[in-house]
Amino acid sequence: METPRIRVLLLCGGQSTEHEISLESCKSVAAAIDHERFQPLVAGITREGVWNYYGEGSFVEEADDPTKIHLIPDAPMCYPGRSTKGAVLYVDGKDEVVPFDVAFPVLHGMHGEDGTIQGLFEMFGVPYVGCDYTSSANCMDKDITKILLNSAGFRTAYSLVIHRGESLSEAYVEERLGMPLFVKPARTGSSVGISKVKNAEGLTGALEEAFKYDDKVLLEECIVGREIECGVLELPDKQLFVAQPGEVVPHDEFYSYAAKYLSSEGATVIPCADLAEEDAEEVKRLAAKAFHVLGCSGMARIDFFLSNQGDWVLNEVNTIPGFTSISLYPQMMKNSGIPYPELITNLIENALSRHSGTKFLLK
Ligand SMILES: Nc1ncnc2c1ncn2[C@@H]1O[C@H](COP(=O)(O)OP(=O)(O)O)[C@@H](O)[C@H]1O
Ligand SMILES: [Mg+2]
């Protein structure tokens, strides 16, 4: 008898500012997954937070335009749950529930990368790809990530934290961090709400912009140097694989939202950075250490600056990096010998093997 395929629930869309890029990422994953071993079932989460069920069918329209891509409307709604036999989706209008074996959140930002959906999967006792709820939450908040990394001896950009309603004098900020500086919401991604401020006059506007997205904002010294990114993959046997580092060279002031998604002119993305061998080894070692310190599992893309003084400054950790076929994480893996379909297989197997060590009360 043929072994049944493993049913993989792919989740995409979501309520974050990165809704569209998640759809693009999920489209690539659904196309590249090994269909002989896995049955991909897609649930698309609308901007309002409604779960739509698409199963194995198509789920996006206008997929070739990153500004227009959207979920196909009017799909039946679905709700995750737990039956006595395992995790299921209840689908509107279907008498039978849809069981699934493992979830793959191809979501970015709020309610996708921040530990909330990971907590839901924990509640239902279902294996899921990537970091658990604690490490997801810690990596989503750039302030908390820094506190944890600094306590383990990592160099990060010096920063000040400001909560909604608080104020800091411009002179104090300039004295502590110098100019230019970066203002960023603590918990967004894709450069949303981020500004580079060149003088004290620019501070108020940059803070207003950042507070549109979060109640907590970071002010950071500007690191002058190269942007080097490391892809970390936890293999099914729990060994860590760190790909050869990649590099992003922004053509403008910094790697902005527009440079990431709207124009290929905005930045040059290099899957294998031109680094001396000892520098590449050092940053790979730091990436693996950060992965452990932050309690990550499955995968992460860990982004560094190599400052002009020669220091490795850890910028941020992305627990669900971009997954389009041209995104840096899959490109770095491919360049280091793990093609895209194999990367997906590894991630799913890692999720299943991590989960098999856990015991649940429900049988
Ligand atoms: N302290 C900094 N010094 C220099 N450039 C920075 C700094 N912080 C952010 N940037 C620039 O802004 C981009 C986006 O910031 P980042 O912290 O990575 O946020 P996101 O999570 O949105 O990607 C970076 O890729 C880099 O180009
Ligand atoms: Mg970034």
mmCIF file of C-alpha atoms and ligand atoms in Angstrom:
data_model
loop_
_atom_site.group_PDB
_atom_site.id
_atom_site.type_symbol
_atom_site.label_atom_id
_atom_site.label_comp_id
_atom_site.label_asym_id
_atom_site.label_seq_id
_atom_site.Cartn_x
_atom_site.Cartn_y
_atom_site.Cartn_z
ATOM 1 C CA MET A 1 0.000 0.000 0.000
ATOM 2 C CA GLU A 2 1.210 3.494 -0.781
ATOM 3 C CA THR A 3 2.230 5.633 2.181
ATOM 4 C CA PRO A 4 -0.288 8.454 2.507
ATOM 5 C CA ARG A 5 1.095 11.938 1.851
ATOM 6 C CA ILE A 6 1.807 14.172 4.830
ATOM 7 C CA ARG A 7 -0.854 16.901 4.940
ATOM 8 C CA VAL A 8 0.824 20.290 5.294
ATOM 9 C CA LEU A 9 -1.332 23.266 6.200
ATOM 10 C CA LEU A 10 0.258 26.317 4.548
ATOM 11 C CA LEU A 11 -0.884 29.573 6.129
ATOM 12 C CA CYS A 12 -0.513 32.849 4.301
ATOM 13 C CA GLY A 13 -1.702 36.453 4.107
ATOM 14 C CA GLY A 14 -2.476 37.673 7.596
ATOM 15 C CA GLN A 15 -3.191 40.981 9.270
ATOM 16 C CA SER A 16 0.300 42.432 9.179
ATOM 17 C CA THR A 17 1.770 45.078 6.895
ATOM 18 C CA GLU A 18 3.524 42.190 5.126
ATOM 19 C CA HIS A 19 0.309 40.535 3.846
ATOM 20 C CA GLU A 20 1.297 40.656 0.160
ATOM 21 C CA ILE A 21 4.838 39.395 0.579
ATOM 22 C CA SER A 22 3.438 36.461 2.569
ATOM 23 C CA LEU A 23 1.153 35.590 -0.381
ATOM 24 C CA GLU A 24 4.145 35.720 -2.723
ATOM 25 C CA SER A 25 6.184 33.546 -0.356
ATOM 26 C CA CYS A 26 3.371 30.995 0.021
ATOM 27 C CA LYS A 27 2.825 30.771 -3.716
ATOM 28 C CA SER A 28 6.474 29.782 -4.107
ATOM 29 C CA VAL A 29 6.300 27.233 -1.278
ATOM 30 C CA ALA A 30 3.084 25.638 -2.636
ATOM 31 C CA ALA A 31 4.656 25.315 -6.093
ATOM 32 C CA ALA A 32 8.010 23.940 -4.948
ATOM 33 C CA ILE A 33 6.938 21.520 -2.191
ATOM 34 C CA ASP A 34 7.579 17.844 -2.966
ATOM 35 C CA HIS A 35 4.062 16.830 -4.045
ATOM 36 C CA GLU A 36 4.855 13.123 -3.885
ATOM 37 C CA ARG A 37 5.536 13.234 -0.162
ATOM 38 C CA PHE A 38 3.405 16.173 0.910
ATOM 39 C CA GLN A 39 -0.120 17.357 0.263
ATOM 40 C CA PRO A 40 -0.159 21.164 0.583
ATOM 41 C CA LEU A 41 -3.451 22.578 1.867
ATOM 42 C CA VAL A 42 -3.657 26.355 1.855
ATOM 43 C CA ALA A 43 -5.539 28.560 4.300
ATOM 44 C CA GLY A 44 -5.347 32.271 3.511
ATOM 45 C CA ILE A 45 -5.897 34.765 6.319
ATOM 46 C CA THR A 46 -7.499 38.014 5.172
ATOM 47 C CA ARG A 47 -6.421 41.451 6.372
ATOM 48 C CA GLU A 48 -9.436 41.368 8.695
ATOM 49 C CA GLY A 49 -8.250 38.075 10.193
ATOM 50 C CA VAL A 50 -10.786 35.751 8.523
ATOM 51 C CA TRP A 51 -9.402 32.314 7.646
ATOM 52 C CA ASN A 52 -10.307 31.226 4.080
ATOM 53 C CA TYR A 53 -9.883 27.655 2.883
ATOM 54 C CA TYR A 54 -8.368 26.949 -0.536
ATOM 55 C CA GLY A 55 -7.102 23.375 -0.075
ATOM 56 C CA GLU A 56 -4.964 22.309 -3.026
ATOM 57 C CA GLY A 57 -6.545 24.860 -5.381
ATOM 58 C CA SER A 58 -5.265 28.273 -6.412
ATOM 59 C CA PHE A 59 -5.485 30.947 -3.783
ATOM 60 C CA VAL A 60 -4.109 34.200 -5.236
ATOM 61 C CA GLU A 61 -4.955 36.532 -8.105
ATOM 62 C CA GLU A 62 -2.725 39.066 -9.865
ATOM 63 C CA ALA A 63 0.244 37.176 -8.532
ATOM 64 C CA ASP A 64 2.781 38.809 -10.828
ATOM 65 C CA ASP A 65 2.305 42.281 -9.369
ATOM 66 C CA PRO A 66 3.529 42.671 -5.752
ATOM 67 C CA THR A 67 1.238 45.681 -5.248
ATOM 68 C CA LYS A 68 -1.889 43.921 -6.549
ATOM 69 C CA ILE A 69 -1.535 40.293 -5.469
ATOM 70 C CA HIS A 70 -4.498 39.261 -3.277
ATOM 71 C CA LEU A 71 -6.376 36.267 -1.953
ATOM 72 C CA ILE A 72 -9.164 34.986 -4.200
ATOM 73 C CA PRO A 73 -12.309 36.330 -2.521
ATOM 74 C CA ASP A 74 -15.390 34.329 -1.481
ATOM 75 C CA ALA A 75 -13.569 31.157 -0.463
ATOM 76 C CA PRO A 76 -15.243 29.163 2.333
ATOM 77 C CA MET A 77 -14.208 30.222 5.823
ATOM 78 C CA CYS A 78 -12.332 27.750 8.005
ATOM 79 C CA TYR A 79 -11.445 27.448 11.701
ATOM 80 C CA PRO A 80 -8.583 25.488 13.227
ATOM 81 C CA GLY A 81 -9.360 23.010 15.963
ATOM 82 C CA ARG A 82 -8.535 19.687 17.516
ATOM 83 C CA SER A 83 -10.427 16.417 17.149
ATOM 84 C CA THR A 84 -9.698 13.284 19.154
ATOM 85 C CA LYS A 85 -7.481 12.134 16.256
ATOM 86 C CA GLY A 86 -5.453 15.296 15.755
ATOM 87 C CA ALA A 87 -5.496 18.803 14.332
ATOM 88 C CA VAL A 88 -8.295 19.687 11.942
ATOM 89 C CA LEU A 89 -9.800 22.533 10.004
ATOM 90 C CA TYR A 90 -13.544 23.028 10.179
ATOM 91 C CA VAL A 91 -14.544 24.326 6.753
ATOM 92 C CA ASP A 92 -17.834 26.165 6.195
ATOM 93 C CA GLY A 93 -20.265 24.118 4.132
ATOM 94 C CA LYS A 94 -18.231 20.910 4.426
ATOM 95 C CA ASP A 95 -19.716 18.127 6.543
ATOM 96 C CA GLU A 96 -16.343 16.542 7.141
ATOM 97 C CA VAL A 97 -13.418 18.123 8.893
ATOM 98 C CA VAL A 98 -10.066 18.459 7.092
ATOM 99 C CA PRO A 99 -7.303 16.800 9.099
ATOM 100 C CA PHE A 100 -3.703 17.995 8.781
ATOM 101 C CA ASP A 101 -0.389 16.692 10.114
ATOM 102 C CA VAL A 102 1.828 19.746 10.280
ATOM 103 C CA ALA A 103 1.410 23.494 9.904
ATOM 104 C CA PHE A 104 3.745 25.776 7.977
ATOM 105 C CA PRO A 105 3.104 29.442 8.786
ATOM 106 C CA VAL A 106 4.346 31.309 5.708
ATOM 107 C CA LEU A 107 3.341 34.517 7.451
ATOM 108 C CA HIS A 108 5.368 37.580 8.284
ATOM 109 C CA GLY A 109 5.055 40.107 11.094
ATOM 110 C CA MET A 110 2.164 40.502 13.502
ATOM 111 C CA HIS A 111 0.142 37.351 14.294
ATOM 112 C CA GLY A 112 2.425 35.257 12.097
ATOM 113 C CA GLU A 113 5.985 35.719 13.188
ATOM 114 C CA ASP A 114 5.362 37.005 16.711
ATOM 115 C CA GLY A 115 4.484 33.788 18.549
ATOM 116 C CA THR A 116 0.700 34.130 18.526
ATOM 117 C CA ILE A 117 -0.078 31.545 15.836
ATOM 118 C CA GLN A 118 2.702 29.332 17.206
ATOM 119 C CA GLY A 119 0.842 29.413 20.551
ATOM 120 C CA LEU A 120 -2.340 28.338 18.795
ATOM 121 C CA PHE A 121 -0.566 25.343 17.264
ATOM 122 C CA GLU A 122 0.823 24.430 20.676
ATOM 123 C CA MET A 123 -2.709 24.492 22.089
ATOM 124 C CA PHE A 124 -3.908 22.113 19.384
ATOM 125 C CA GLY A 125 -0.861 19.879 19.741
ATOM 126 C CA VAL A 126 0.109 20.174 16.110
ATOM 127 C CA PRO A 127 3.694 20.223 14.842
ATOM 128 C CA TYR A 128 4.657 23.448 13.090
ATOM 129 C CA VAL A 129 7.570 24.668 11.030
ATOM 130 C CA GLY A 130 10.002 27.164 12.503
ATOM 131 C CA CYS A 131 10.549 28.870 15.833
ATOM 132 C CA ASP A 132 8.354 28.228 18.859
ATOM 133 C CA TYR A 133 6.139 30.854 20.470
ATOM 134 C CA THR A 134 8.742 32.175 22.924
ATOM 135 C CA SER A 135 11.590 32.622 20.474
ATOM 136 C CA SER A 136 9.208 34.023 17.850
ATOM 137 C CA ALA A 137 7.974 36.652 20.305
ATOM 138 C CA ASN A 138 11.500 37.503 21.470
ATOM 139 C CA CYS A 139 12.815 37.903 17.920
ATOM 140 C CA MET A 140 9.830 39.974 16.799
ATOM 141 C CA ASP A 141 10.587 42.649 19.385
ATOM 142 C CA LYS A 142 13.870 44.300 18.390
ATOM 143 C CA ASP A 143 14.310 45.741 21.895
ATOM 144 C CA ILE A 144 13.984 42.356 23.619
ATOM 145 C CA THR A 145 16.195 40.682 20.992
ATOM 146 C CA LYS A 146 18.946 43.193 21.834
ATOM 147 C CA ILE A 147 18.618 42.694 25.590
ATOM 148 C CA LEU A 148 19.014 38.928 25.201
ATOM 149 C CA LEU A 149 21.866 39.221 22.705
ATOM 150 C CA ASN A 150 23.740 41.864 24.704
ATOM 151 C CA SER A 151 23.580 39.704 27.808
ATOM 152 C CA ALA A 152 25.294 36.945 25.792
ATOM 153 C CA GLY A 153 28.055 39.316 24.670
ATOM 154 C CA PHE A 154 26.834 40.269 21.181
ATOM 155 C CA ARG A 155 27.446 43.746 19.806
ATOM 156 C CA THR A 156 24.230 45.428 18.627
ATOM 157 C CA ALA A 157 23.618 49.074 17.624
ATOM 158 C CA TYR A 158 23.422 51.381 20.674
ATOM 159 C CA SER A 159 19.828 52.409 21.127
ATOM 160 C CA LEU A 160 17.258 54.250 23.208
ATOM 161 C CA VAL A 161 13.714 52.985 23.676
ATOM 162 C CA ILE A 162 10.746 55.298 23.782
ATOM 163 C CA HIS A 163 7.146 54.314 24.564
ATOM 164 C CA ARG A 164 4.058 56.126 23.315
ATOM 165 C CA GLY A 165 3.436 59.177 25.492
ATOM 166 C CA GLU A 166 7.079 59.504 26.616
ATOM 167 C CA SER A 167 9.443 62.142 25.303
ATOM 168 C CA LEU A 168 13.200 62.546 25.020
ATOM 169 C CA SER A 169 14.973 65.829 24.356
ATOM 170 C CA GLU A 170 16.508 66.089 20.902
ATOM 171 C CA ALA A 171 19.803 67.240 22.398
ATOM 172 C CA TYR A 172 19.960 64.154 24.655
ATOM 173 C CA VAL A 173 19.225 61.812 21.738
ATOM 174 C CA GLU A 174 21.852 63.472 19.561
ATOM 175 C CA GLU A 175 24.436 63.412 22.332
ATOM 176 C CA ARG A 176 23.843 59.692 23.023
ATOM 177 C CA LEU A 177 23.500 58.352 19.491
ATOM 178 C CA GLY A 178 24.942 60.986 17.144
ATOM 179 C CA MET A 179 23.525 61.759 13.723
ATOM 180 C CA PRO A 180 22.371 60.323 11.431
ATOM 181 C CA LEU A 181 20.348 57.797 13.414
ATOM 182 C CA PHE A 182 17.615 55.265 12.741
ATOM 183 C CA VAL A 183 14.098 55.368 14.166
ATOM 184 C CA LYS A 184 12.165 52.098 14.000
ATOM 185 C CA PRO A 185 9.025 50.550 15.454
ATOM 186 C CA ALA A 186 10.033 47.728 17.819
ATOM 187 C CA ARG A 187 7.845 45.095 16.151
ATOM 188 C CA THR A 188 7.449 45.581 12.405
ATOM 189 C CA GLY A 189 9.313 44.097 9.466
ATOM 190 C CA SER A 190 9.982 44.919 5.810
ATOM 191 C CA SER A 191 11.297 48.356 6.883
ATOM 192 C CA VAL A 192 7.742 49.560 7.559
ATOM 193 C CA GLY A 193 7.786 52.735 9.710
ATOM 194 C CA ILE A 194 11.602 53.024 9.626
ATOM 195 C CA SER A 195 13.369 56.346 8.950
ATOM 196 C CA LYS A 196 16.950 57.506 8.750
ATOM 197 C CA VAL A 197 17.142 60.845 10.529
ATOM 198 C CA LYS A 198 19.910 63.226 9.524
ATOM 199 C CA ASN A 199 19.374 66.106 11.938
ATOM 200 C CA ALA A 200 17.456 66.981 15.115
ATOM 201 C CA GLU A 201 14.650 68.621 13.110
ATOM 202 C CA GLY A 202 13.818 65.307 11.470
ATOM 203 C CA LEU A 203 13.282 63.476 14.745
ATOM 204 C CA THR A 204 9.660 64.435 15.471
ATOM 205 C CA GLY A 205 8.384 63.380 12.041
ATOM 206 C CA ALA A 206 10.294 60.082 12.199
ATOM 207 C CA LEU A 207 8.864 59.298 15.649
ATOM 208 C CA GLU A 208 5.327 60.077 14.455
ATOM 209 C CA GLU A 209 5.817 57.719 11.518
ATOM 210 C CA ALA A 210 7.165 54.904 13.740
ATOM 211 C CA PHE A 211 4.366 55.334 16.330
ATOM 212 C CA LYS A 212 1.814 54.684 13.568
ATOM 213 C CA TYR A 213 2.873 51.044 13.787
ATOM 214 C CA ASP A 214 3.831 50.350 17.378
ATOM 215 C CA ASP A 215 3.616 51.685 20.938
ATOM 216 C CA LYS A 216 7.340 51.109 21.394
ATOM 217 C CA VAL A 217 9.994 52.684 19.179
ATOM 218 C CA LEU A 218 13.782 52.313 19.007
ATOM 219 C CA LEU A 219 16.243 55.088 18.245
ATOM 220 C CA GLU A 220 19.507 53.600 17.027
ATOM 221 C CA GLU A 221 22.992 54.793 16.194
ATOM 222 C CA CYS A 222 23.697 54.478 12.484
ATOM 223 C CA ILE A 223 26.121 51.680 11.682
ATOM 224 C CA VAL A 224 28.223 52.457 8.644
ATOM 225 C CA GLY A 225 29.353 49.320 6.871
ATOM 226 C CA ARG A 226 28.068 46.330 4.890
ATOM 227 C CA GLU A 227 24.807 44.426 5.433
ATOM 228 C CA ILE A 228 25.602 40.709 5.681
ATOM 229 C CA GLU A 229 22.835 38.141 6.243
ATOM 230 C CA CYS A 230 23.098 34.536 7.424
ATOM 231 C CA GLY A 231 20.586 31.765 6.749
ATOM 232 C CA VAL A 232 20.325 29.198 9.556
ATOM 233 C CA LEU A 233 18.508 25.896 9.053
ATOM 234 C CA GLU A 234 17.973 23.279 11.746
ATOM 235 C CA LEU A 235 18.133 19.882 10.060
ATOM 236 C CA PRO A 236 15.784 17.023 11.020
ATOM 237 C CA ASP A 237 18.547 15.537 13.249
ATOM 238 C CA LYS A 238 18.718 18.953 15.069
ATOM 239 C CA GLN A 239 22.159 19.817 13.626
ATOM 240 C CA LEU A 240 22.469 23.441 12.573
ATOM 241 C CA PHE A 241 23.357 24.285 9.005
ATOM 242 C CA VAL A 242 24.475 27.851 8.333
ATOM 243 C CA ALA A 243 24.637 28.812 4.662
ATOM 244 C CA GLN A 244 27.391 30.957 3.190
ATOM 245 C CA PRO A 245 26.462 34.545 4.100
ATOM 246 C CA GLY A 246 24.700 36.788 1.600
ATOM 247 C CA GLU A 247 24.836 40.545 1.225
ATOM 248 C CA VAL A 248 22.394 43.334 0.551
ATOM 249 C CA VAL A 249 23.670 46.530 -1.018
ATOM 250 C CA PRO A 250 20.970 49.220 -0.829
ATOM 251 C CA HIS A 251 21.244 51.790 -3.609
ATOM 252 C CA ASP A 252 19.536 54.464 -1.566
ATOM 253 C CA GLU A 253 20.008 55.622 2.045
ATOM 254 C CA PHE A 254 18.969 52.237 3.473
ATOM 255 C CA TYR A 255 17.184 48.979 2.609
ATOM 256 C CA SER A 256 13.662 50.402 2.516
ATOM 257 C CA TYR A 257 10.260 48.799 1.850
ATOM 258 C CA ALA A 258 10.363 50.047 -1.756
ATOM 259 C CA ALA A 259 13.846 48.624 -2.276
ATOM 260 C CA LYS A 260 12.718 45.276 -0.838
ATOM 261 C CA TYR A 261 9.541 44.738 -2.839
ATOM 262 C CA LEU A 262 8.646 47.462 -5.295
ATOM 263 C CA SER A 263 11.680 47.964 -7.453
ATOM 264 C CA SER A 264 14.522 45.692 -8.429
ATOM 265 C CA GLU A 265 16.613 48.883 -8.779
ATOM 266 C CA GLY A 266 16.421 49.550 -5.024
ATOM 267 C CA ALA A 267 19.136 47.164 -3.911
ATOM 268 C CA THR A 268 21.528 44.491 -5.110
ATOM 269 C CA VAL A 269 20.966 41.179 -3.358
ATOM 270 C CA ILE A 270 23.987 38.904 -3.443
ATOM 271 C CA PRO A 271 23.405 35.262 -2.381
ATOM 272 C CA CYS A 272 27.096 34.747 -1.618
ATOM 273 C CA ALA A 273 28.912 37.757 -0.167
ATOM 274 C CA ASP A 274 32.493 38.461 -1.109
ATOM 275 C CA LEU A 275 34.074 37.922 2.317
ATOM 276 C CA ALA A 276 37.440 36.650 3.480
ATOM 277 C CA GLU A 277 37.079 33.025 4.556
ATOM 278 C CA GLU A 278 37.782 33.805 8.221
ATOM 279 C CA ASP A 279 35.152 36.594 8.214
ATOM 280 C CA ALA A 280 32.554 34.263 6.685
ATOM 281 C CA GLU A 281 33.373 31.587 9.285
ATOM 282 C CA GLU A 282 33.162 34.129 12.115
ATOM 283 C CA VAL A 283 29.747 35.457 11.134
ATOM 284 C CA LYS A 284 28.413 31.920 10.613
ATOM 285 C CA ARG A 285 29.602 31.050 14.120
ATOM 286 C CA LEU A 286 27.922 34.155 15.524
ATOM 287 C CA ALA A 287 24.678 33.333 13.666
ATOM 288 C CA ALA A 288 24.592 29.797 15.093
ATOM 289 C CA LYS A 289 25.300 31.151 18.594
ATOM 290 C CA ALA A 290 22.536 33.772 18.299
ATOM 291 C CA PHE A 291 20.117 31.063 17.117
ATOM 292 C CA HIS A 292 20.847 29.112 20.334
ATOM 293 C CA VAL A 293 20.829 32.153 22.636
ATOM 294 C CA LEU A 294 17.398 33.185 21.363
ATOM 295 C CA GLY A 295 16.038 29.630 21.590
ATOM 296 C CA CYS A 296 15.223 29.442 17.863
ATOM 297 C CA SER A 297 14.249 26.270 16.063
ATOM 298 C CA GLY A 298 13.733 25.278 12.430
ATOM 299 C CA MET A 299 14.997 28.380 10.708
ATOM 300 C CA ALA A 300 16.031 32.006 10.978
ATOM 301 C CA ARG A 301 17.725 34.619 8.864
ATOM 302 C CA ILE A 302 20.132 36.523 11.068
ATOM 303 C CA ASP A 303 21.150 39.933 9.766
ATOM 304 C CA PHE A 304 24.427 41.630 10.624
ATOM 305 C CA PHE A 305 26.358 44.745 9.774
ATOM 306 C CA LEU A 306 30.073 44.426 9.171
ATOM 307 C CA SER A 307 31.032 47.886 10.348
ATOM 308 C CA ASN A 308 33.764 49.895 8.659
ATOM 309 C CA GLN A 309 35.749 49.383 11.902
ATOM 310 C CA GLY A 310 35.569 45.621 11.278
ATOM 311 C CA ASP A 311 33.036 44.752 14.013
ATOM 312 C CA TRP A 312 30.157 42.321 13.562
ATOM 313 C CA VAL A 313 27.032 44.138 14.767
ATOM 314 C CA LEU A 314 23.915 41.958 14.942
ATOM 315 C CA ASN A 315 20.970 43.921 13.524
ATOM 316 C CA GLU A 316 17.962 41.615 13.721
ATOM 317 C CA VAL A 317 16.642 38.056 13.589
ATOM 318 C CA ASN A 318 13.851 37.100 11.176
ATOM 319 C CA THR A 319 12.132 33.887 12.219
ATOM 320 C CA ILE A 320 10.068 33.582 9.016
ATOM 321 C CA PRO A 321 12.253 35.094 6.322
ATOM 322 C CA GLY A 322 10.948 35.896 2.843
ATOM 323 C CA PHE A 323 10.289 32.690 0.926
ATOM 324 C CA THR A 324 9.814 33.780 -2.675
ATOM 325 C CA SER A 325 12.177 31.927 -4.966
ATOM 326 C CA ILE A 326 14.236 35.126 -5.307
ATOM 327 C CA SER A 327 14.278 35.893 -1.546
ATOM 328 C CA LEU A 328 17.693 35.856 0.045
ATOM 329 C CA TYR A 329 17.129 32.980 2.533
ATOM 330 C CA PRO A 330 16.229 30.318 -0.081
ATOM 331 C CA GLN A 331 18.883 31.708 -2.434
ATOM 332 C CA MET A 332 21.604 31.430 0.234
ATOM 333 C CA MET A 333 20.507 27.839 0.960
ATOM 334 C CA LYS A 334 20.523 26.946 -2.730
ATOM 335 C CA ASN A 335 23.957 28.479 -3.162
ATOM 336 C CA SER A 336 25.183 26.338 -0.244
ATOM 337 C CA GLY A 337 23.798 23.094 -1.716
ATOM 338 C CA ILE A 338 20.195 22.963 -0.444
ATOM 339 C CA PRO A 339 17.773 23.568 -3.337
ATOM 340 C CA TYR A 340 14.403 25.139 -2.571
ATOM 341 C CA PRO A 341 12.262 21.931 -2.567
ATOM 342 C CA GLU A 342 14.807 20.206 -0.310
ATOM 343 C CA LEU A 343 14.781 23.226 2.025
ATOM 344 C CA ILE A 344 10.997 22.881 2.430
ATOM 345 C CA THR A 345 11.285 19.122 3.030
ATOM 346 C CA ASN A 346 13.960 19.735 5.683
ATOM 347 C CA LEU A 347 11.823 22.308 7.475
ATOM 348 C CA ILE A 348 8.774 20.037 7.574
ATOM 349 C CA GLU A 349 10.807 17.041 8.719
ATOM 350 C CA ASN A 350 12.445 19.166 11.394
ATOM 351 C CA ALA A 351 9.000 20.218 12.654
ATOM 352 C CA LEU A 352 7.812 16.597 12.758
ATOM 353 C CA SER A 353 10.944 15.339 14.485
ATOM 354 C CA ARG A 354 10.891 18.106 17.124
ATOM 355 C CA HIS A 355 7.273 17.355 17.839
ATOM 356 C CA SER A 356 7.733 13.598 18.161
ATOM 357 C CA GLY A 357 9.713 14.260 21.329
ATOM 358 C CA THR A 358 6.758 16.011 22.982
ATOM 359 C CA LYS A 359 3.951 14.296 24.867
ATOM 360 C CA PHE A 360 0.344 15.408 24.805
ATOM 361 C CA LEU A 361 -2.516 14.624 27.110
ATOM 362 C CA LEU A 362 -4.983 14.178 24.251
ATOM 363 C CA LYS A 363 -4.655 10.859 22.486
HETATM 364 N N1 LIG B 1 21.287 51.027 13.133
HETATM 365 C C1 LIG B 1 21.305 51.006 11.791
HETATM 366 N N2 LIG B 1 22.369 51.467 11.099
HETATM 367 C C2 LIG B 1 22.397 51.460 9.741
HETATM 368 N N3 LIG B 1 21.384 51.015 8.978
HETATM 369 C C3 LIG B 1 20.280 50.554 9.597
HETATM 370 C C4 LIG B 1 20.184 50.513 11.033
HETATM 371 N N4 LIG B 1 18.994 49.989 11.370
HETATM 372 C C5 LIG B 1 18.366 49.703 10.214
HETATM 373 N N5 LIG B 1 19.130 50.059 9.139
HETATM 374 C C6 LIG B 1 18.726 49.945 7.713
HETATM 375 O O1 LIG B 1 17.310 49.805 7.638
HETATM 376 C C7 LIG B 1 16.950 48.518 7.117
HETATM 377 C C8 LIG B 1 15.732 47.972 7.840
HETATM 378 O O2 LIG B 1 15.980 47.890 9.235
HETATM 379 P P1 LIG B 1 15.747 46.545 10.074
HETATM 380 O O3 LIG B 1 16.133 46.828 11.476
HETATM 381 O O4 LIG B 1 16.435 45.427 9.389
HETATM 382 O O5 LIG B 1 14.164 46.385 10.010
HETATM 383 P P2 LIG B 1 13.182 45.328 9.312
HETATM 384 O O6 LIG B 1 12.819 44.345 10.370
HETATM 385 O O7 LIG B 1 12.033 46.140 8.897
HETATM 386 O O8 LIG B 1 13.934 44.697 8.167
HETATM 387 C C9 LIG B 1 18.211 47.687 7.262
HETATM 388 O O9 LIG B 1 18.256 46.646 6.305
HETATM 389 C C10 LIG B 1 19.307 48.738 7.035
HETATM 390 O O10 LIG B 1 19.425 49.058 5.645
HETATM 391 MG MG MG B 2 15.790 43.819 8.200
#
